[in-house]
Amino acid sequence: MTATVDAGQSYELLSAETVPAYIAGRPALRRLLDPAAISQVREVGDGNMNLVFVVEAATGQGLVLKQALPYVRVDPTWPITPERNGYEARALLAHNSVAPGLVPAFYDADEARHVVAMEDLSDHRVWRGALNEGLRHEGVAADLGRYVARVAFGTSVFGLGAKAHKAALAASVNPELCEITEDLVFTEPYIRHEHNRILPANEADVAAYAGDPEVRTAIGAAKLAFMTHAEALIHGDLHTGSVLVRAETPGIPASTRAFDIEFAFYGPVGFDIGALWGNYLLAAARGFALGDEAHAAWVLGRAEETWRTFREEFTALWPDRADPRVFGDGVLEGYLAKVYGDAAAAGAAKAARRVIGFSRVTDIETLPEEERVRAIRGVLRAARLLLVEGAAVTDPAALFDRAGETLSAP
Ligand code: SR1
Ligand code: MG
C-alpha cells in the first residue's frame, strides 16, 4: 500500500509480508538480522499514529520497525506529517548517547519511507498496563528520573555548550508535533471543542476546573513555557504508555526504557517530569476507584522518587557543565526550582487532558461508569492543586500526599 502526503509525495507502507524484503534492502538491518532466518513478523502498533512491526528470527535476533503514517491512525481524516519519524530517529540517537540503556538501541533510519529501526524489547511490557493490573515494578520511577536528568543535562547548554546547543536546537524544531500538544494538552480541554467527551455526571467538575480563573492563568503560563523554553531535547510525550518495563528474574536484570520519542523537541525539562507525575495521578485515581488504596499510595510515592533521582543525577552531572563561569551553584538551585514548578503545572495539564479531551487512557476508561465519574472528579481536583499550589509545595512527597487526599475525597 502507498501513502500520499502533501505535494503529492508518496511512500510505500510496510506490511508483515513486505518486511523481510525491506530488511534485505537495508544494509544496516540485514547485517543485524538475516532476512532468510525471519520466523515471524507481527504488527503490534496500538498507539494513535504509527505502524509498528516486531521482527523475530529463528536465530534469536529481533528488531522493531516503526513507520509513520501520514495521518492519525485512529482518525485517518486528520493528517500528520510523517517527517516526525526523522525527528524520532535523531532524538533516539541523541538520547542513546546521553542515556544509554534507558531507551531502545538505534539501528537505522530511512528518511524516504519514514521508518526507524530499533531494538526489539518484546521481553518488556508497557508500564501503563502493568500499573493497571496493580503491579509494582520497583526502580522504574527512579530510572526515569535519571533518564530525564541525563537528557536534561546532556542535550542542554550545560552539557553541550552554547554553540552545539543552538545547532541541536535548530535541527530539532518539530512544529507539527508541538502543535498537537499545544492543542490537545494546553488548549482544547479549556474551551468548547469537538474532541472533548464529558460524562453528564462530570459536567460540573469540568466546568469548575476549566472555568477557574487561577487554573486558566496557570495553564496559559504552562503553555507559554512549553512553547518558548528551549532547555533540552525532551522526550515530549513521557506518559506511562511510553515506558517499557521488565522485572528482574533469575539471571535477567530489571530494565526500564523510554520509547516513542516522536514528540521530541527543545522544550522545558519539567514537561517530561510532569508527564510522569500526571500519569501517576491517573494510575492512583484508578487504584482509589477500585478500592486498592495501597496501590494508589505506592503509585503516588513514585512522584517523589522520580523527582529525587532526577535532582540527584542532574546535580551529579553539574560539575561537568561546559561553562561554569557564571553558572554557579545558585543557578543550579534556581534551575531545579524552575523545573519543579514546570513539572507541577505540566503534570496537571497532562492528567486533565486525559479525562476531558482527545486520547483517553485505559487507567480511567476501563473503569465502570460510576467509578470513572469519581476518578475523573478526583483527577481534576488534583490537577487544580498541582496547577495552583504545586510550585509552592517544594516537598514532592507532601505535594503528592495532598494530591492523594484530593483523589480519594468523596
Ligand atoms: C493525535 S495524537 C494524540 C496523542 O497521542 C500521543 O500519545 C500524544 O499524547 C498525543 O497528544
Ligand atoms: Mg506516543
Coordinates of C-alpha atoms and ligand atoms in Angstrom, one line a residue:
M1 CA 0.0 0.0 0.0
T2 CA 1.2 3.5 -0.8
A3 CA 0.6 6.6 1.4
T4 CA 0.4 10.1 -0.2
V5 CA 1.4 13.2 1.7
D6 CA 1.4 16.9 0.9
A7 CA 2.6 18.0 -2.6
G8 CA 1.8 14.5 -4.0
Q9 CA 4.9 12.8 -2.5
S10 CA 4.2 9.2 -1.8
Y11 CA 5.9 6.4 0.0
E12 CA 5.2 2.7 0.4
L13 CA 3.7 1.5 3.7
L14 CA 5.2 -1.7 5.1
S15 CA 3.1 -4.8 5.8
A16 CA 4.0 -8.0 7.6
E17 CA 4.5 -9.6 4.2
T18 CA 6.9 -6.9 2.8
V19 CA 9.1 -6.5 5.9
P20 CA 11.6 -9.3 5.0
A21 CA 12.3 -7.8 1.6
Y22 CA 12.5 -4.4 3.2
I23 CA 15.2 -5.6 5.7
A24 CA 17.0 -7.3 2.9
G25 CA 17.2 -3.9 1.1
R26 CA 18.7 -2.1 4.1
P27 CA 22.4 -2.8 4.7
A28 CA 22.3 -1.7 8.4
L29 CA 19.5 -4.1 9.0
R30 CA 20.5 -7.2 7.0
R31 CA 23.8 -7.1 8.9
L32 CA 21.9 -7.4 12.1
L33 CA 19.3 -10.0 11.1
D34 CA 19.4 -12.4 8.2
P35 CA 16.2 -11.9 6.2
A36 CA 16.2 -15.6 5.3
A37 CA 16.0 -16.5 9.0
I38 CA 12.9 -14.4 9.8
S39 CA 10.4 -16.6 11.6
Q40 CA 7.7 -14.1 12.4
V41 CA 6.6 -10.5 11.7
R42 CA 3.9 -9.0 13.9
E43 CA 2.3 -5.6 13.5
V44 CA 1.8 -4.5 17.1
G45 CA 1.1 -0.8 16.9
D46 CA -1.6 0.2 19.4
G47 CA -0.9 3.9 19.6
N48 CA -2.5 6.8 17.8
M49 CA -0.2 7.3 14.9
N50 CA 2.2 4.6 13.6
L51 CA 2.7 1.1 12.2
V52 CA 5.0 -0.9 14.5
F53 CA 6.4 -4.3 13.4
V54 CA 8.2 -6.8 15.7
V55 CA 10.5 -8.9 13.6
E56 CA 11.8 -12.2 15.0
A57 CA 14.4 -14.6 13.6
A58 CA 14.9 -18.3 14.3
T59 CA 18.4 -17.4 15.4
G60 CA 17.0 -15.4 18.3
Q61 CA 17.7 -11.9 17.0
G62 CA 15.0 -9.4 16.6
L63 CA 14.3 -5.8 15.8
V64 CA 11.4 -3.4 15.6
L65 CA 10.4 -1.2 12.6
K66 CA 8.3 1.8 13.3
Q67 CA 6.8 3.5 10.3
A68 CA 5.0 6.9 10.4
L69 CA 1.6 7.0 8.8
P70 CA 0.7 10.4 7.2
Y71 CA -2.5 10.6 9.3
V72 CA -3.7 9.8 12.8
R73 CA -4.2 6.0 12.9
V74 CA -7.4 6.3 14.9
D75 CA -8.7 9.2 12.7
P76 CA -7.5 8.9 9.1
T77 CA -9.1 12.3 8.2
W78 CA -6.5 14.0 10.4
P79 CA -3.2 14.4 8.6
I80 CA 0.1 14.5 10.4
T81 CA 3.5 14.9 8.8
P82 CA 5.4 11.6 8.6
E83 CA 8.6 13.7 8.9
R84 CA 8.1 13.1 12.6
N85 CA 9.8 9.8 12.1
G86 CA 13.1 11.5 11.3
Y87 CA 12.8 13.7 14.4
E88 CA 12.3 10.5 16.4
A89 CA 15.3 8.9 14.8
R90 CA 17.6 11.8 15.6
A91 CA 16.2 12.1 19.2
L92 CA 16.7 8.4 19.7
L93 CA 20.3 8.7 18.7
A94 CA 20.8 11.7 20.9
H95 CA 19.1 10.0 23.9
N96 CA 21.2 6.9 23.3
S97 CA 24.3 8.9 23.5
V98 CA 23.4 10.6 26.8
A99 CA 21.2 8.0 28.4
P100 CA 22.3 4.6 27.1
G101 CA 20.3 1.6 28.3
L102 CA 17.3 3.8 29.1
V103 CA 16.0 4.0 25.6
P104 CA 15.9 1.4 22.8
A105 CA 19.1 0.9 20.9
F106 CA 19.0 2.7 17.5
Y107 CA 19.7 0.6 14.3
D108 CA 18.6 2.5 11.2
A109 CA 16.7 5.5 9.8
D110 CA 15.0 5.5 6.4
E111 CA 14.0 9.1 5.6
A112 CA 12.3 8.2 2.3
R113 CA 9.9 5.7 3.8
H114 CA 9.7 7.3 7.2
V115 CA 10.9 4.2 9.1
V116 CA 13.1 4.0 12.1
A117 CA 14.6 0.6 13.2
M118 CA 15.4 -0.1 16.8
E119 CA 16.0 -2.8 19.4
D120 CA 13.3 -5.4 20.0
L121 CA 12.2 -5.2 23.6
S122 CA 9.5 -7.8 23.4
D123 CA 10.6 -9.2 26.8
H124 CA 9.4 -5.9 28.3
R125 CA 5.8 -4.7 28.8
V126 CA 4.2 -1.3 28.7
W127 CA 4.2 0.2 32.2
R128 CA 0.7 1.6 32.0
G129 CA -0.7 -1.9 31.5
A130 CA 1.3 -3.2 34.5
L131 CA 0.1 -0.3 36.7
N132 CA -3.5 -1.0 35.6
E133 CA -3.1 -4.6 37.0
G134 CA -1.8 -3.2 40.3
L135 CA 1.8 -4.5 39.7
R136 CA 4.7 -2.8 41.3
H137 CA 7.9 -2.5 39.2
E138 CA 10.3 -1.1 41.8
G139 CA 13.0 1.2 40.4
V140 CA 11.2 2.3 37.3
A141 CA 10.3 5.7 38.6
A142 CA 14.0 6.2 39.7
D143 CA 15.3 5.0 36.3
L144 CA 13.0 7.6 34.6
G145 CA 14.2 10.4 36.9
R146 CA 17.8 9.5 35.9
Y147 CA 16.7 9.3 32.2
V148 CA 15.2 12.8 32.3
A149 CA 18.2 14.2 34.1
R150 CA 20.7 12.8 31.7
V151 CA 18.8 14.1 28.7
A152 CA 18.2 17.4 30.6
F153 CA 21.9 17.9 31.2
G154 CA 23.4 16.2 28.2
T155 CA 21.4 18.0 25.5
S156 CA 21.3 21.4 27.2
V157 CA 23.5 24.4 27.2
F158 CA 25.1 22.9 30.3
G159 CA 26.1 19.6 28.6
L160 CA 26.7 20.8 25.1
G161 CA 27.9 24.4 25.5
A162 CA 26.5 27.4 23.7
K163 CA 27.1 26.7 20.0
A164 CA 26.3 23.0 20.0
H165 CA 23.2 23.7 21.9
K166 CA 22.0 26.2 19.4
A167 CA 22.8 23.8 16.5
A168 CA 21.0 20.9 18.1
L169 CA 18.0 23.2 18.9
A170 CA 17.8 24.4 15.3
A171 CA 17.9 20.7 14.0
S172 CA 15.1 19.6 16.3
V173 CA 12.4 22.2 15.7
N174 CA 9.3 19.9 15.5
P175 CA 6.4 22.3 14.9
E176 CA 3.7 19.9 13.8
L177 CA 4.1 17.6 16.8
C178 CA 4.4 20.5 19.2
E179 CA 1.2 21.9 17.8
I180 CA -0.6 18.7 18.7
T181 CA 0.5 19.1 22.3
E182 CA -0.3 22.8 22.3
D183 CA -3.8 22.0 21.1
L184 CA -4.6 18.7 22.9
V185 CA -2.9 19.3 26.2
F186 CA -2.9 23.1 26.7
T187 CA -5.9 24.4 24.8
E188 CA -8.8 22.1 23.9
P189 CA -9.6 20.9 27.4
Y190 CA -10.1 24.6 28.4
I191 CA -12.5 25.5 25.5
R192 CA -15.6 24.0 23.9
H193 CA -14.1 21.5 21.4
E194 CA -15.4 18.6 19.4
H195 CA -12.6 16.4 20.8
N196 CA -13.9 16.8 24.4
R197 CA -16.0 14.0 25.8
I198 CA -17.5 14.6 29.2
L199 CA -19.9 12.3 31.1
P200 CA -23.0 14.1 32.2
A201 CA -22.1 13.4 35.8
N202 CA -18.8 15.1 35.3
E203 CA -20.0 18.3 33.5
A204 CA -20.0 20.4 36.7
D205 CA -16.5 19.1 37.6
V206 CA -15.1 20.0 34.2
A207 CA -16.8 23.4 34.2
A208 CA -15.4 24.2 37.7
Y209 CA -11.9 23.1 36.7
A210 CA -11.6 24.6 33.2
G211 CA -13.5 27.8 34.2
D212 CA -11.4 28.5 37.3
P213 CA -9.5 31.8 36.6
E214 CA -6.5 30.5 38.6
V215 CA -6.4 27.3 36.6
R216 CA -6.7 29.2 33.2
T217 CA -3.9 31.5 34.1
A218 CA -1.6 28.7 35.2
I219 CA -2.4 26.7 32.1
G220 CA -1.7 29.7 29.9
A221 CA 1.7 30.2 31.6
A222 CA 2.5 26.5 31.2
K223 CA 1.6 26.6 27.5
L224 CA 3.9 29.6 27.1
A225 CA 6.7 27.7 28.8
F226 CA 6.2 24.7 26.6
M227 CA 6.3 26.9 23.5
T228 CA 9.3 29.0 24.4
H229 CA 11.6 27.4 27.0
A230 CA 14.1 25.5 24.7
E231 CA 16.1 23.9 27.6
A232 CA 16.8 20.4 26.3
L233 CA 15.8 17.8 23.7
I234 CA 13.0 16.5 25.9
H235 CA 11.0 13.3 25.2
G236 CA 7.9 15.3 24.8
D237 CA 5.3 12.6 25.5
L238 CA 6.7 10.7 28.5
H239 CA 3.5 9.1 29.8
T240 CA 3.4 5.6 31.3
G241 CA 2.4 4.2 27.9
S242 CA 5.8 5.5 26.6
V243 CA 7.7 3.4 29.1
L244 CA 8.7 -0.3 28.7
V245 CA 9.5 -2.3 31.9
R246 CA 11.0 -5.6 32.6
A247 CA 11.0 -7.1 36.2
E248 CA 14.1 -8.8 37.5
T249 CA 14.1 -12.6 37.1
P250 CA 16.9 -15.1 37.9
G251 CA 19.8 -14.2 35.5
I252 CA 18.0 -11.3 33.9
P253 CA 18.2 -7.8 35.4
A254 CA 15.3 -5.4 35.7
S255 CA 15.1 -2.9 32.8
T256 CA 13.3 0.4 32.0
R257 CA 13.2 2.0 28.6
A258 CA 11.5 5.2 27.5
F259 CA 10.3 4.9 23.9
D260 CA 8.1 6.5 21.3
I261 CA 10.2 9.7 21.1
E262 CA 8.5 11.3 18.1
F263 CA 7.3 14.4 20.1
A264 CA 10.9 15.2 21.0
F265 CA 11.9 18.9 20.7
Y266 CA 13.8 21.5 22.6
G267 CA 11.4 22.3 25.4
P268 CA 11.1 22.7 29.2
V269 CA 12.6 19.7 31.2
G270 CA 9.7 20.0 33.7
F271 CA 7.3 18.9 30.9
D272 CA 8.9 15.3 30.9
I273 CA 8.8 15.1 34.8
G274 CA 5.3 16.4 34.7
A275 CA 4.1 13.9 32.1
L276 CA 5.2 11.2 34.6
W277 CA 3.6 12.9 37.5
G278 CA 0.3 13.4 35.7
N279 CA 0.2 9.8 34.7
Y280 CA 1.0 8.7 38.3
L281 CA -2.1 10.7 39.3
L282 CA -4.2 8.8 36.7
A283 CA -2.9 5.4 37.9
A284 CA -3.6 6.4 41.5
A285 CA -7.1 7.5 40.7
R286 CA -7.7 4.1 39.2
G287 CA -6.3 2.5 42.4
F288 CA -8.6 4.5 44.6
A289 CA -11.6 3.9 42.3
L290 CA -11.1 0.1 42.6
G291 CA -10.6 0.3 46.3
D292 CA -6.9 -0.6 46.1
E293 CA -5.6 2.2 48.3
A294 CA -2.2 0.5 48.9
H295 CA -1.5 0.5 45.1
A296 CA -2.7 4.2 44.8
A297 CA -0.3 5.2 47.7
W298 CA 2.5 3.2 46.1
V299 CA 2.0 5.0 42.7
L300 CA 1.8 8.4 44.3
G301 CA 5.1 7.7 46.1
R302 CA 6.8 7.3 42.7
A303 CA 6.4 11.1 42.1
E304 CA 8.9 11.8 44.9
E305 CA 11.2 9.0 43.7
T306 CA 11.3 10.4 40.1
W307 CA 12.0 13.9 41.4
R308 CA 14.6 12.8 43.9
T309 CA 16.6 10.7 41.3
F310 CA 16.2 13.5 38.7
R311 CA 17.6 16.0 41.1
E312 CA 20.5 13.7 42.3
E313 CA 21.5 12.8 38.8
F314 CA 21.4 16.3 37.4
T315 CA 23.3 17.6 40.5
A316 CA 25.9 14.8 40.0
L317 CA 26.4 15.9 36.3
W318 CA 26.6 19.6 37.2
P319 CA 30.4 19.8 37.9
D320 CA 30.8 18.8 34.2
R321 CA 29.0 21.8 32.8
A322 CA 30.6 23.3 29.8
D323 CA 30.8 26.8 31.1
P324 CA 30.9 27.3 34.9
R325 CA 32.0 31.0 34.7
V326 CA 28.6 32.4 35.9
F327 CA 26.6 29.2 36.1
G328 CA 27.4 28.7 39.8
D329 CA 25.5 26.6 42.3
G330 CA 22.9 29.3 42.9
V331 CA 22.0 28.9 39.2
L332 CA 21.6 25.1 39.8
E333 CA 19.2 25.6 42.7
G334 CA 17.2 28.2 40.8
Y335 CA 17.0 26.0 37.7
L336 CA 15.9 22.9 39.7
A337 CA 13.2 25.0 41.4
K338 CA 12.1 26.2 37.9
V339 CA 11.9 22.6 36.6
Y340 CA 9.9 21.6 39.7
G341 CA 7.3 24.3 39.1
D342 CA 7.1 23.5 35.4
A343 CA 6.6 19.8 36.3
A344 CA 3.7 20.5 38.7
A345 CA 1.9 22.6 36.0
A346 CA 2.6 20.1 33.2
G347 CA 1.6 17.2 35.5
A348 CA -1.8 18.8 36.0
A349 CA -2.2 19.6 32.3
K350 CA -1.2 16.0 31.3
A351 CA -3.6 14.4 33.7
A352 CA -6.6 16.7 33.0
R353 CA -6.3 16.3 29.2
R354 CA -6.7 12.5 29.5
V355 CA -10.1 12.9 31.3
I356 CA -11.5 15.8 29.2
G357 CA -10.1 15.7 25.7
F358 CA -8.8 13.6 22.8
S359 CA -6.7 10.4 23.5
R360 CA -8.0 8.8 26.7
V361 CA -6.2 6.3 28.9
T362 CA -7.1 2.8 29.9
D363 CA -6.4 3.6 33.6
I364 CA -9.7 5.6 33.6
E365 CA -11.6 4.4 30.5
T366 CA -11.8 0.8 31.6
L367 CA -13.4 1.7 35.0
P368 CA -17.2 1.1 35.4
E369 CA -19.0 4.3 34.8
E370 CA -19.8 5.2 38.4
E371 CA -16.1 4.6 39.5
R372 CA -15.0 6.5 36.3
V373 CA -17.0 9.5 37.3
R374 CA -15.5 9.6 40.7
A375 CA -12.0 9.1 39.4
I376 CA -12.3 11.9 36.9
R377 CA -13.6 14.2 39.6
G378 CA -10.6 13.4 41.7
V379 CA -8.1 13.8 38.9
L380 CA -9.5 17.3 38.2
R381 CA -9.2 18.3 41.8
A382 CA -5.7 17.0 42.0
A383 CA -4.8 18.8 38.7
R384 CA -6.1 22.1 40.2
L385 CA -4.0 21.5 43.3
L386 CA -0.8 21.0 41.2
L387 CA -1.5 23.9 39.0
V388 CA -2.4 26.5 41.6
E389 CA -0.3 25.4 44.6
G390 CA 2.2 22.9 43.3
A391 CA 5.2 25.1 42.8
A392 CA 5.0 26.4 46.4
V393 CA 4.9 22.9 48.0
T394 CA 8.5 22.2 47.5
D395 CA 8.5 18.7 49.0
P396 CA 7.1 16.4 46.3
A397 CA 6.1 13.8 49.0
A398 CA 4.0 16.4 50.7
L399 CA 2.5 17.5 47.4
F400 CA 1.5 14.0 46.3
D401 CA 0.2 13.2 49.8
R402 CA -2.2 16.1 49.3
A403 CA -2.9 15.0 45.8
G404 CA -3.9 11.6 47.2
E405 CA -6.3 13.2 49.6
T406 CA -8.0 15.1 46.8
L407 CA -8.1 12.0 44.6
S408 CA -9.8 9.9 47.3
A409 CA -12.1 12.5 48.7
P410 CA -15.8 11.6 48.3
Ligands
SR1_1 C1 -3.2 12.7 17.6 S1 -2.1 12.1 18.7 C2 -2.8 12.2 20.2 C3 -1.8 11.9 21.4 O1 -1.1 10.7 21.2 C4 0.2 10.8 21.7 O2 0.4 9.8 22.6 C5 0.3 12.2 22.4 O3 0.0 12.1 23.7 C6 -0.8 12.9 21.6 O4 -1.3 14.0 22.3
MG2 MG 3.0 8.0 21.6

